[in-house]
XYZ file of C-alpha atoms in Angstrom:
742
model
C 144.027 85.904 172.078
C 145.825 83.736 174.610
C 143.262 81.194 175.775
C 143.584 78.925 178.808
C 140.098 77.486 178.832
C 139.873 74.121 177.116
C 136.898 72.081 176.002
C 137.360 68.528 177.325
C 135.548 65.471 176.044
C 134.752 62.617 178.404
C 137.224 59.896 179.132
C 134.803 57.198 180.115
C 132.063 57.703 177.512
C 129.367 58.432 180.026
C 126.163 60.181 179.177
C 127.942 63.499 178.999
C 130.599 62.026 176.738
C 127.992 60.868 174.304
C 126.225 64.196 174.545
C 129.371 66.147 173.803
C 130.323 63.950 170.868
C 127.025 62.979 169.292
C 126.920 63.852 165.582
C 124.435 66.212 164.022
C 121.916 64.715 161.580
C 124.115 65.648 158.618
C 127.168 64.101 160.267
C 125.556 60.948 161.620
C 127.101 58.692 158.995
C 130.463 60.424 158.708
C 133.296 58.264 160.135
C 134.943 60.056 163.090
C 138.578 61.052 162.733
C 139.760 60.436 166.297
C 139.103 58.244 169.308
C 137.121 59.946 172.075
C 139.162 58.719 175.057
C 142.721 59.774 174.392
C 141.951 63.008 172.521
C 141.069 64.601 175.852
C 143.002 67.785 176.605
C 144.519 67.884 180.102
C 146.949 70.166 181.929
C 148.756 67.636 184.126
C 152.146 69.007 183.010
C 151.183 72.712 183.291
C 150.424 72.954 179.558
C 147.553 71.832 177.347
C 148.233 68.317 176.015
C 146.304 65.344 174.759
C 145.891 62.726 177.472
C 147.532 60.307 175.043
C 150.771 62.316 175.123
C 151.104 62.613 178.911
C 153.222 59.891 180.601
C 151.057 59.801 183.722
C 148.127 57.639 184.844
C 145.184 60.049 184.561
C 141.411 59.766 184.684
C 139.627 62.899 183.432
C 135.950 63.845 183.781
C 134.045 66.755 182.306
C 131.814 68.911 184.441
C 128.821 67.953 182.322
C 129.546 64.272 182.868
C 129.691 64.758 186.640
C 126.502 66.811 186.606
C 124.573 64.287 184.527
C 125.634 61.482 186.869
C 124.360 63.418 189.888
C 127.880 63.806 191.286
C 128.075 66.976 193.367
C 131.073 66.328 195.636
C 134.129 64.113 196.033
C 132.317 61.206 197.703
C 130.618 60.106 194.485
C 133.669 60.586 192.246
C 135.384 57.465 193.607
C 132.888 55.087 191.971
C 133.922 56.398 188.537
C 137.714 56.333 189.143
C 139.385 52.950 189.769
C 141.965 52.947 192.570
C 140.362 55.991 194.211
C 138.637 55.400 197.578
C 136.896 58.153 199.551
C 135.480 57.561 203.051
C 133.526 59.881 205.321
C 135.201 59.383 208.686
C 133.539 60.718 211.858
C 135.363 64.042 211.439
C 136.303 64.469 207.763
C 137.028 62.755 204.472
C 139.712 60.118 204.036
C 140.997 59.941 200.449
C 143.317 57.240 199.137
C 144.802 56.574 195.706
C 146.352 53.173 195.043
C 145.886 52.304 198.727
C 147.703 55.338 200.167
C 146.160 58.348 201.878
C 146.029 60.268 205.137
C 144.268 58.144 207.738
C 142.467 59.052 210.930
C 140.610 62.182 211.941
C 143.482 64.645 212.169
C 143.006 68.304 211.235
C 146.722 69.046 211.417
C 147.955 66.550 208.802
C 148.060 67.519 205.136
C 146.662 65.005 202.681
C 148.824 62.482 200.817
C 146.433 63.176 197.926
C 146.599 66.913 197.255
C 143.832 69.036 195.744
C 144.414 71.792 193.198
C 141.574 74.099 192.148
C 142.418 76.453 189.282
C 146.073 75.914 190.109
C 145.751 76.727 193.830
C 146.968 74.042 196.245
C 144.652 72.646 198.906
C 146.195 70.140 201.295
C 143.755 70.372 204.190
C 141.234 67.621 204.689
C 138.281 69.970 205.000
C 139.030 71.558 201.634
C 137.633 68.364 200.113
C 134.246 69.034 201.712
C 133.278 71.861 199.361
C 130.618 70.921 196.782
C 131.195 71.167 193.028
C 130.005 74.180 191.028
C 130.333 74.903 187.283
C 133.333 72.634 186.703
C 134.980 72.402 183.306
C 136.975 69.277 184.095
C 138.340 67.132 186.904
C 141.619 65.226 186.576
C 142.714 62.454 188.953
C 146.469 61.884 188.719
C 147.380 58.522 190.224
C 150.807 58.096 191.816
C 153.380 60.612 193.116
C 153.370 64.000 191.335
C 156.057 65.870 193.255
C 157.972 67.652 190.472
C 155.221 69.809 188.959
C 152.319 69.651 191.398
C 153.916 71.049 194.509
C 154.086 69.438 197.888
C 152.197 66.608 199.535
C 151.493 64.542 196.447
C 153.099 61.327 197.664
C 150.043 59.307 196.580
C 148.527 61.464 193.838
C 146.681 64.663 193.067
C 143.197 65.817 192.097
C 143.070 68.882 189.850
C 139.848 70.811 189.231
C 139.427 73.478 186.584
C 136.345 75.671 186.849
C 134.650 77.088 183.755
C 136.183 80.322 182.421
C 134.221 83.366 181.207
C 133.857 83.875 177.446
C 132.612 86.688 175.221
C 129.601 84.656 174.088
C 126.393 85.629 175.867
C 124.775 82.536 177.391
C 122.537 81.457 180.232
C 122.133 77.974 181.673
C 119.884 76.529 184.360
C 120.069 73.006 185.731
C 117.675 71.532 188.292
C 117.260 68.175 190.036
C 114.487 66.740 192.169
C 115.025 63.460 194.023
C 111.634 61.808 194.443
C 112.345 59.469 197.361
C 113.793 62.045 199.780
C 112.178 65.106 198.159
C 115.578 66.754 197.865
C 116.348 69.543 195.394
C 119.396 70.968 193.643
C 119.419 73.998 191.331
C 122.248 75.701 189.455
C 122.149 78.899 187.395
C 124.955 80.295 185.212
C 125.183 83.579 183.314
C 128.107 84.268 180.990
C 128.994 87.021 178.551
C 131.109 89.971 177.554
C 130.833 93.312 179.321
C 133.175 94.974 176.827
C 135.233 93.661 173.924
C 138.046 92.871 176.369
C 136.205 91.951 179.575
C 134.069 88.828 180.148
C 132.181 87.768 183.249
C 130.676 84.499 184.458
C 128.360 84.190 187.455
C 127.415 80.770 188.847
C 125.217 79.922 191.831
C 123.953 76.703 193.310
C 121.449 75.925 196.044
C 120.715 72.427 197.287
C 118.893 70.810 200.147
C 119.158 67.113 200.989
C 116.608 65.645 203.356
C 118.686 62.606 204.338
C 118.222 58.855 204.023
C 118.811 57.546 207.572
C 115.820 57.626 209.935
C 116.466 58.850 213.487
C 113.598 57.349 215.455
C 114.403 59.299 218.625
C 114.464 62.753 217.052
C 111.826 61.851 214.427
C 113.824 63.071 211.437
C 115.888 61.806 208.521
C 119.639 62.359 208.631
C 121.937 63.830 207.543
C 119.998 66.873 206.370
C 122.030 69.455 204.499
C 121.472 72.971 203.242
C 124.029 74.305 200.746
C 124.657 77.558 198.952
C 127.523 78.291 196.576
C 128.258 81.402 194.568
C 131.097 82.358 192.232
C 132.007 85.386 190.158
C 134.743 84.958 187.528
C 136.157 87.624 185.217
C 138.532 87.420 182.257
C 140.222 90.609 181.057
C 142.150 90.471 177.756
C 143.497 93.968 177.051
C 145.930 92.718 174.388
C 146.393 89.610 172.279
C 149.203 88.407 174.547
C 147.656 89.179 177.961
C 144.982 87.274 179.906
C 143.964 88.303 183.439
C 141.614 85.853 185.162
C 140.049 86.520 188.563
C 137.682 84.399 190.628
C 135.968 84.795 193.993
C 133.690 82.115 195.398
C 131.826 81.531 198.650
C 130.188 78.379 199.965
C 128.063 77.585 202.983
C 127.160 74.054 204.008
C 124.989 73.355 207.072
C 124.429 69.718 208.040
C 122.051 68.511 210.740
C 122.531 65.023 212.154
C 125.016 62.439 210.921
C 125.112 59.330 208.753
C 126.374 57.109 211.612
C 124.345 54.035 212.495
C 124.966 51.711 215.430
C 124.813 48.110 214.175
C 124.659 45.247 216.714
C 127.041 42.343 216.158
C 126.162 40.071 213.254
C 123.533 42.401 211.798
C 123.472 44.714 208.792
C 122.500 48.395 208.661
C 118.730 48.890 208.541
C 118.961 52.649 207.877
C 117.535 53.515 211.284
C 119.319 55.076 214.233
C 118.389 55.743 217.844
C 120.447 58.690 219.079
C 119.738 61.967 220.822
C 121.426 65.348 221.028
C 122.704 64.953 224.587
C 125.650 67.223 225.473
C 125.776 68.757 221.984
C 123.461 68.599 218.912
C 124.892 66.661 215.957
C 125.862 69.157 213.277
C 128.519 70.254 210.793
C 128.402 73.916 209.772
C 131.060 75.241 207.392
C 131.811 78.415 205.461
C 134.541 78.778 202.842
C 135.931 81.659 200.784
C 138.308 81.080 197.884
C 139.888 83.433 195.387
C 142.427 83.349 192.592
C 144.111 85.903 190.333
C 145.967 84.469 187.327
C 147.926 86.630 184.914
C 149.255 85.146 181.653
C 151.571 87.300 179.578
C 153.028 86.276 176.243
C 156.724 87.147 176.040
C 157.742 86.377 172.498
C 156.903 82.702 172.054
C 157.038 82.075 175.833
C 154.243 82.496 178.396
C 154.794 83.933 181.871
C 152.113 82.920 184.375
C 151.525 84.252 187.898
C 148.844 82.676 190.131
C 147.891 84.322 193.426
C 145.548 82.224 195.535
C 143.588 82.527 198.766
C 141.761 79.683 200.477
C 140.008 79.947 203.819
C 137.287 78.199 205.763
C 135.867 77.737 209.232
C 133.660 74.986 210.558
C 132.165 73.613 213.755
C 130.859 70.094 214.180
C 129.674 67.649 216.820
C 128.685 64.006 216.614
C 127.657 61.109 218.825
C 130.366 58.655 217.902
C 128.412 55.612 219.111
C 125.267 56.670 217.205
C 122.952 55.430 219.951
C 121.341 56.176 223.309
C 122.381 56.677 226.041
C 125.091 58.997 224.771
C 128.517 57.831 225.999
C 130.886 59.870 223.842
C 130.414 63.106 221.933
C 133.211 64.660 219.873
C 133.300 68.362 219.056
C 135.691 69.867 216.481
C 136.189 73.348 215.101
C 138.797 74.982 212.890
C 139.630 78.332 211.335
C 142.034 78.105 208.412
C 143.500 80.602 205.969
C 146.118 80.223 203.236
C 147.854 82.565 200.788
C 149.954 81.274 197.906
C 151.897 82.637 194.968
C 153.204 80.690 191.980
C 155.201 82.102 189.068
C 156.235 79.989 186.082
C 157.654 80.407 182.598
C 156.372 78.127 179.852
C 158.389 77.583 176.689
C 156.909 76.786 173.260
C 156.800 73.184 172.059
C 157.666 73.774 168.399
C 161.279 72.607 168.682
C 163.002 69.540 170.052
C 163.323 71.015 173.537
C 160.694 72.566 175.828
C 160.503 73.357 179.497
C 158.556 74.772 182.434
C 160.404 76.590 185.213
C 158.963 78.332 188.238
C 158.758 79.076 191.940
C 156.116 78.820 194.652
C 155.483 80.378 198.084
C 152.743 79.565 200.590
C 151.725 80.759 204.044
C 148.933 79.273 206.129
C 147.571 79.276 209.652
C 145.287 76.747 211.314
C 143.477 77.147 214.639
C 141.851 73.909 215.830
C 139.685 73.260 218.879
C 138.781 69.697 219.839
C 136.814 68.223 222.715
C 135.624 64.796 223.790
C 132.822 64.471 226.341
C 132.612 61.067 228.080
C 129.710 59.691 230.105
C 130.645 56.462 231.874
C 127.826 54.249 233.182
C 127.597 53.222 236.832
C 129.413 52.011 238.847
C 132.131 54.299 237.444
C 130.383 57.536 238.331
C 126.960 58.916 239.178
C 127.952 62.188 237.501
C 127.311 63.263 233.925
C 129.465 63.975 232.059
C 132.362 62.158 233.678
C 135.341 63.380 231.666
C 136.007 66.249 229.270
C 139.167 66.326 227.152
C 139.858 69.693 225.488
C 142.673 70.613 223.101
C 143.568 73.794 221.201
C 146.064 73.655 218.354
C 147.722 76.617 216.643
C 149.980 76.018 213.620
C 151.673 78.280 211.085
C 153.278 76.957 207.906
C 155.663 78.564 205.416
C 156.580 76.835 202.154
C 159.104 77.870 199.530
C 159.857 75.786 196.448
C 161.349 75.926 192.959
C 160.684 73.531 190.091
C 161.694 72.738 186.534
C 160.397 70.248 183.961
C 162.079 69.721 180.582
C 161.441 67.485 177.575
C 164.014 66.632 174.903
C 162.972 64.939 171.657
C 166.322 63.338 170.874
C 165.011 61.167 168.017
C 162.024 61.116 165.694
C 160.064 58.709 167.874
C 161.710 59.148 171.272
C 161.763 61.837 173.934
C 163.191 62.150 177.408
C 161.498 64.098 180.157
C 162.966 65.125 183.499
C 161.766 67.238 186.380
C 162.966 68.392 189.772
C 161.333 70.250 192.638
C 163.084 71.640 195.707
C 160.857 72.388 198.688
C 161.528 73.901 202.092
C 158.768 73.625 204.702
C 158.824 75.465 208.046
C 156.193 74.878 210.722
C 155.677 76.027 214.273
C 152.860 74.706 216.409
C 151.480 74.705 219.917
C 148.916 72.430 221.500
C 147.435 73.068 224.912
C 144.480 71.806 226.819
C 143.102 70.063 229.862
C 141.616 66.731 230.837
C 138.898 67.238 233.445
C 137.887 64.014 235.185
C 134.925 63.336 237.474
C 135.398 59.560 237.344
C 134.765 57.629 240.549
C 136.336 54.138 240.467
C 134.000 51.249 241.367
C 133.766 50.840 245.150
C 135.171 54.282 245.918
C 133.053 56.733 247.912
C 131.169 59.342 245.947
C 132.820 62.766 246.343
C 130.855 65.236 248.473
C 128.912 68.002 246.715
C 131.136 70.829 245.622
C 134.262 68.651 245.391
C 136.677 69.802 242.676
C 137.348 67.523 239.703
C 140.828 66.308 238.814
C 142.323 68.512 236.081
C 145.384 67.478 234.080
C 146.932 70.224 231.926
C 148.875 69.744 228.676
C 151.192 72.147 226.882
C 153.449 71.229 223.959
C 155.135 73.409 221.363
C 157.683 72.890 218.640
C 159.042 74.057 215.327
C 161.006 72.591 212.452
C 162.340 73.455 209.018
C 163.102 70.787 206.421
C 164.138 70.652 202.778
C 163.627 67.940 200.186
C 164.066 67.201 196.483
C 161.435 65.488 194.323
C 162.883 64.321 190.979
C 161.058 62.670 188.092
C 162.052 61.234 184.724
C 160.340 59.519 181.799
C 161.384 57.886 178.542
C 158.672 58.127 175.888
C 158.218 56.291 172.591
C 155.711 57.696 170.083
C 155.777 55.738 166.801
C 152.812 57.804 165.528
C 150.180 60.184 166.875
C 147.952 57.276 167.948
C 150.382 55.443 170.256
C 152.516 56.462 173.224
C 154.546 54.113 175.416
C 156.544 55.291 178.406
C 158.625 54.336 181.404
C 158.459 56.756 184.321
C 160.110 57.359 187.687
C 158.842 59.907 190.210
C 159.461 60.756 193.830
C 156.681 62.078 196.002
C 156.961 63.680 199.398
C 154.717 64.759 202.225
C 156.150 67.158 204.779
C 156.587 66.534 208.480
C 153.629 67.221 210.744
C 152.531 67.982 214.274
C 149.653 66.114 215.906
C 146.687 67.772 217.588
C 144.962 64.566 218.748
C 143.560 64.467 222.273
C 146.038 61.730 223.228
C 149.106 63.601 221.974
C 152.299 63.177 223.995
C 155.805 64.608 223.597
C 156.730 61.367 221.797
C 153.841 61.545 219.285
C 153.728 65.320 218.800
C 155.989 65.342 215.731
C 155.892 63.034 212.701
C 158.688 62.646 210.184
C 158.133 63.527 206.501
C 156.834 60.809 204.185
C 158.516 59.819 200.899
C 157.515 57.628 197.957
C 159.326 56.289 194.900
C 157.310 55.268 191.837
C 158.255 53.148 188.837
C 155.584 53.046 186.143
C 155.289 51.676 182.624
C 152.392 52.396 180.340
C 150.948 52.215 176.852
C 148.264 54.571 175.547
C 146.731 53.928 172.150
C 143.757 54.998 170.092
C 142.090 53.400 167.092
C 140.349 56.029 164.925
C 138.691 53.494 162.633
C 136.460 52.270 165.511
C 136.715 55.410 167.649
C 138.469 53.260 170.200
C 141.143 53.768 172.812
C 143.077 51.596 175.260
C 145.395 52.573 178.121
C 147.290 49.970 180.164
C 149.579 51.006 183.029
C 151.589 48.927 185.514
C 153.314 50.408 188.558
C 155.081 49.780 191.835
C 155.575 52.386 194.570
C 157.630 52.135 197.757
C 156.838 54.340 200.750
C 159.021 55.071 203.739
C 158.128 56.783 207.012
C 154.466 56.517 206.073
C 152.444 58.804 208.365
C 149.683 56.841 210.075
C 147.192 57.275 212.889
C 145.638 54.252 214.581
C 142.541 54.184 216.777
C 142.783 52.823 220.317
C 139.190 51.793 220.924
C 139.787 51.345 224.654
C 140.390 55.072 225.067
C 138.656 56.390 221.907
C 141.913 58.100 220.975
C 144.160 58.078 217.904
C 147.852 57.259 218.215
C 150.088 58.808 215.544
C 153.298 57.296 214.227
C 155.466 56.791 211.150
C 154.995 53.329 209.670
C 158.404 52.156 208.509
C 157.388 51.243 204.966
C 154.717 50.147 202.505
C 154.531 49.006 198.902
C 151.704 49.325 196.409
C 151.733 47.763 192.970
C 149.188 46.906 190.360
C 147.744 47.336 186.891
C 145.239 49.905 185.604
C 143.418 49.656 182.285
C 140.845 51.858 180.547
C 139.353 51.413 177.127
C 136.372 52.035 174.933
C 135.053 51.952 171.386
C 132.062 52.947 169.288
C 130.544 49.931 167.483
C 127.833 52.044 165.839
C 126.837 55.660 165.353
C 125.771 57.121 168.681
C 126.724 54.003 170.669
C 129.805 53.854 172.916
C 131.011 51.079 175.203
C 133.783 51.686 177.742
C 135.370 50.074 180.777
C 137.988 50.809 183.419
C 139.514 48.367 185.895
C 142.329 48.401 188.423
C 144.109 45.655 190.356
C 145.933 46.658 193.559
C 148.352 44.834 195.843
C 149.103 47.058 198.862
C 151.048 45.832 201.909
C 153.221 47.110 204.727
C 156.813 46.196 203.976
C 157.883 47.087 207.511
C 155.681 48.151 210.419
C 157.335 46.839 213.604
C 155.233 48.909 216.012
C 151.841 48.795 214.353
C 148.449 48.533 216.064
C 147.516 45.044 217.203
C 145.385 42.917 214.903
C 142.145 41.548 216.274
C 143.560 38.008 216.656
C 146.238 39.211 219.075
C 145.362 38.005 222.633
C 146.340 41.447 223.946
C 144.132 43.288 221.436
C 141.967 44.878 224.132
C 144.962 46.094 226.125
C 145.442 49.867 225.842
C 148.499 50.694 223.743
C 148.769 47.183 222.277
C 151.336 47.093 219.426
C 152.800 44.360 217.217
C 154.761 43.860 214.015
C 152.329 44.299 211.093
C 154.898 43.851 208.322
C 153.409 41.967 205.368
C 149.781 42.828 206.234
C 147.510 44.453 203.678
C 146.806 48.170 203.963
C 143.324 49.271 204.962
C 141.118 51.122 202.447
C 142.811 49.250 199.613
C 140.364 47.007 197.700
C 142.080 44.531 195.390
C 139.752 45.253 192.444
C 137.845 48.395 191.447
C 136.281 49.366 188.149
C 133.278 50.268 186.052
C 131.613 49.463 182.735
C 129.517 51.987 180.817
C 127.254 51.875 177.768
C 126.073 55.132 176.179
C 123.575 55.838 173.431
C 122.855 59.296 171.997
C 121.109 59.696 168.622
C 118.806 62.133 166.836
C 115.333 60.829 166.036
C 114.457 63.706 163.702
C 115.675 67.158 162.750
C 114.759 68.661 166.136
C 114.831 65.888 168.776
C 117.423 63.465 170.185
C 117.191 60.648 172.718
C 119.930 59.400 175.002
C 120.507 56.677 177.558
C 123.343 55.490 179.758
C 123.977 52.515 182.013
C 127.023 52.361 184.293
C 128.052 49.407 186.449
C 130.511 50.260 189.251
C 132.147 47.427 191.182
C 134.583 46.883 194.029
C 136.034 43.848 195.790
C 136.198 43.372 199.579
C 137.727 46.270 201.504
C 138.758 46.425 205.167
C 138.131 49.927 206.458
C 140.210 49.752 209.638
C 143.769 48.811 210.530
C 142.869 45.924 212.866
C 142.424 43.229 210.182
C 138.990 42.523 211.645
C 136.431 40.786 209.382
C 133.664 42.720 211.154
C 135.016 45.902 209.562
C 135.016 44.556 205.996
C 132.640 45.803 203.330
C 131.985 42.793 201.143
C 132.400 42.972 197.375
C 129.555 44.704 195.581
C 128.410 46.216 192.311
C 126.016 49.094 191.750
C 124.184 50.094 188.596
C 123.172 53.619 187.616
C 120.962 54.330 184.621
C 119.968 57.591 182.965
C 117.591 58.163 180.064
C 115.959 61.164 178.507
C 115.420 63.360 175.487
C 116.267 66.877 174.359
C 116.512 69.134 171.375
C 119.092 68.497 168.677
C 120.950 71.747 169.436
C 121.224 70.820 173.123
C 119.331 73.889 174.212
C 117.249 71.807 176.622
C 116.949 68.264 177.902
C 114.906 66.262 180.378
C 116.146 63.045 182.002
C 115.517 60.505 184.740
C 118.541 59.307 186.712
C 118.238 56.156 188.816
C 121.211 55.550 191.065
C 121.858 52.201 192.760
C 119.161 50.583 190.646
C 119.171 47.245 192.495
C 119.439 48.902 195.927
C 122.683 47.389 197.101
C 123.134 48.150 200.800
C 126.733 49.091 201.482
C 128.725 51.150 203.970
C 131.404 53.685 203.100
C 132.966 53.204 206.551
C 132.774 50.633 209.347
C 134.599 51.293 212.587
C 134.813 50.134 216.209
C 134.116 52.777 218.787
C 134.435 53.466 222.472
C 133.625 50.091 224.030
C 131.738 51.218 227.130
C 128.137 50.168 226.611
C 128.824 48.198 223.415
C 129.291 44.532 222.782
C 132.580 43.209 221.330
C 130.949 42.561 217.941
C 129.034 45.842 217.685
C 130.164 48.391 215.122
C 129.236 51.817 213.800
C 128.542 52.066 210.060
C 128.269 54.977 207.669
C 125.668 53.516 205.261
C 125.605 54.634 201.652
C 122.412 56.095 200.248
C 119.747 53.712 198.945
C 118.206 53.680 195.474
C 117.277 57.164 194.294
C 115.095 58.527 191.490
C 116.142 61.965 190.268
C 114.427 64.083 187.639
C 116.911 66.321 185.831
C 116.148 69.315 183.631
C 118.535 71.618 181.807
C 117.956 74.635 179.611
C 120.498 76.943 178.008
C 120.314 79.822 175.580
């Protein structure tokens, strides 16, 4: 039968990697035939290939590896993937690859790093907020991926493949209990055949997190979360050349409180906050519904694939942006989003000297966003509370049509040439309307009499555009044998134009130009079967033009959107590992990054500018380093997994993750720098030799490094010039893990 599900071994030899590859007692002394790292099967080029054979910088993780490491969403993935940085901003996640990503708290911008789940595109920021459930593998593709992976991949792409149903009857349960916060997480999976041609897989997950930041005012730990996820997948195979896969999943995530902590100048986070729920309780409540229908039909030695996808969510949130009392600024955001997409592609066989993928894609989406900011100015500005309310409603519809082709020609025994091209047309129409209601009384002015009307300023903007672009790619590959691949690659990435829904939007900042990137990359991937070793080394340089940016004006608590003229990122990425003894694996990954603005004549003022505190201050930032772009990132892992007798095995893992200094904001302010750090996670346990059950203890952040995933200045009224708001990372945790399957 035509099978699309693929078993993937671990790239970084984590605990799961050792578990997947550990030999049975009778095989313990048999030399392995292949290296674990580069024998991974990935689908980065729309077909199943060894990672070794793909001329792209890829990090791949199995679902078991993520589960064993306690990774349940995107925030924790970054520590295991060099050159990937994920921040929780006040409103949503900010994801960057090689120093480039979508900045600010916009809900109208698509991401520069696109998400694909079971082949369905997700470019909205909030689509990254859904937790993981029953994942087969996760692939992080670094650098532009425009030809094959659709639109908005100017910086990279993250592709998730969920587990497919099989005919084999099986049941699995996985549970975690974190001792320090008394948090729980439980997953249950049932899989099997209903008939000889129909298989079903049901997966559910419930989790509650009791938080790690103490709110002394409300006498609770924050952020508290309650999550439920459920998925039903079915695979129908009526004939040997037909696969029909369907999936429907629902998720609900309710969060109480926030992870923001007010930190006075010169101090460090102490994991305590003093904030109330004035004006609006701090919360983030989200629901999401996703579905996919994929039909694969064998036509001779070709495969025709059609993927119909739906993705929708709604959420409502509110947070005290200063994270302290008295409340001076509360932000409220809400969005309803829905998207339909259809992709059709034809895949040729790879038995000859020429193969190809050709296809088309259509997408329609609508986004309805409501935003509000509630200001409370201290006397002598006004005796009223609140003093100003800024409200905005944003309505946007998007239509996308594209066609793509990728071909490979093996013109000599050891050489091949690959080329790809994608044409995309994007049409958007949008409207933003709202009001600014002001009760502000300037110092010295008489207080208005009771019943006096506030000053109301209306706003109404609308626009539409349609644009087309081409994203080419090409690679020259040298494969002297099955254990070595060297390549040179060029790729263009693009990110479509956008409208802004920020509270401070003006006719001049309402529309942003599309963003383009040009990548040149050279790489070598090799494996060494005699020591079960592998080594990948990749060097790259990428130029960006019309980079879409949003910069915070702390004097007004508003974001200003613009197109930065240009930026350049370049660096080296290396991953490797080997097995010095049976059951023992050592691996490492490291990345060096140089990321600067090549031209930014109207950028936000740096902190050393004398006019820094002037509203609207701008200066030439050409040559400055990009924010969220640490120079060094990486990890080192040691895994051990061995049987101790005919029925029992023991395993252990230690992973060191490290990162150099990173400046989280665009102001080049040392007060917003997270200093270099390293964190160590360890996991140890035992289980039966057939992997039917296991019990483990996971200790994360063993030495309790205190770090922040975001540091930002905020509305200055009531704060000192050195005060900042931090989003502290969780402290050391002790998690008991148990798994059983049969």
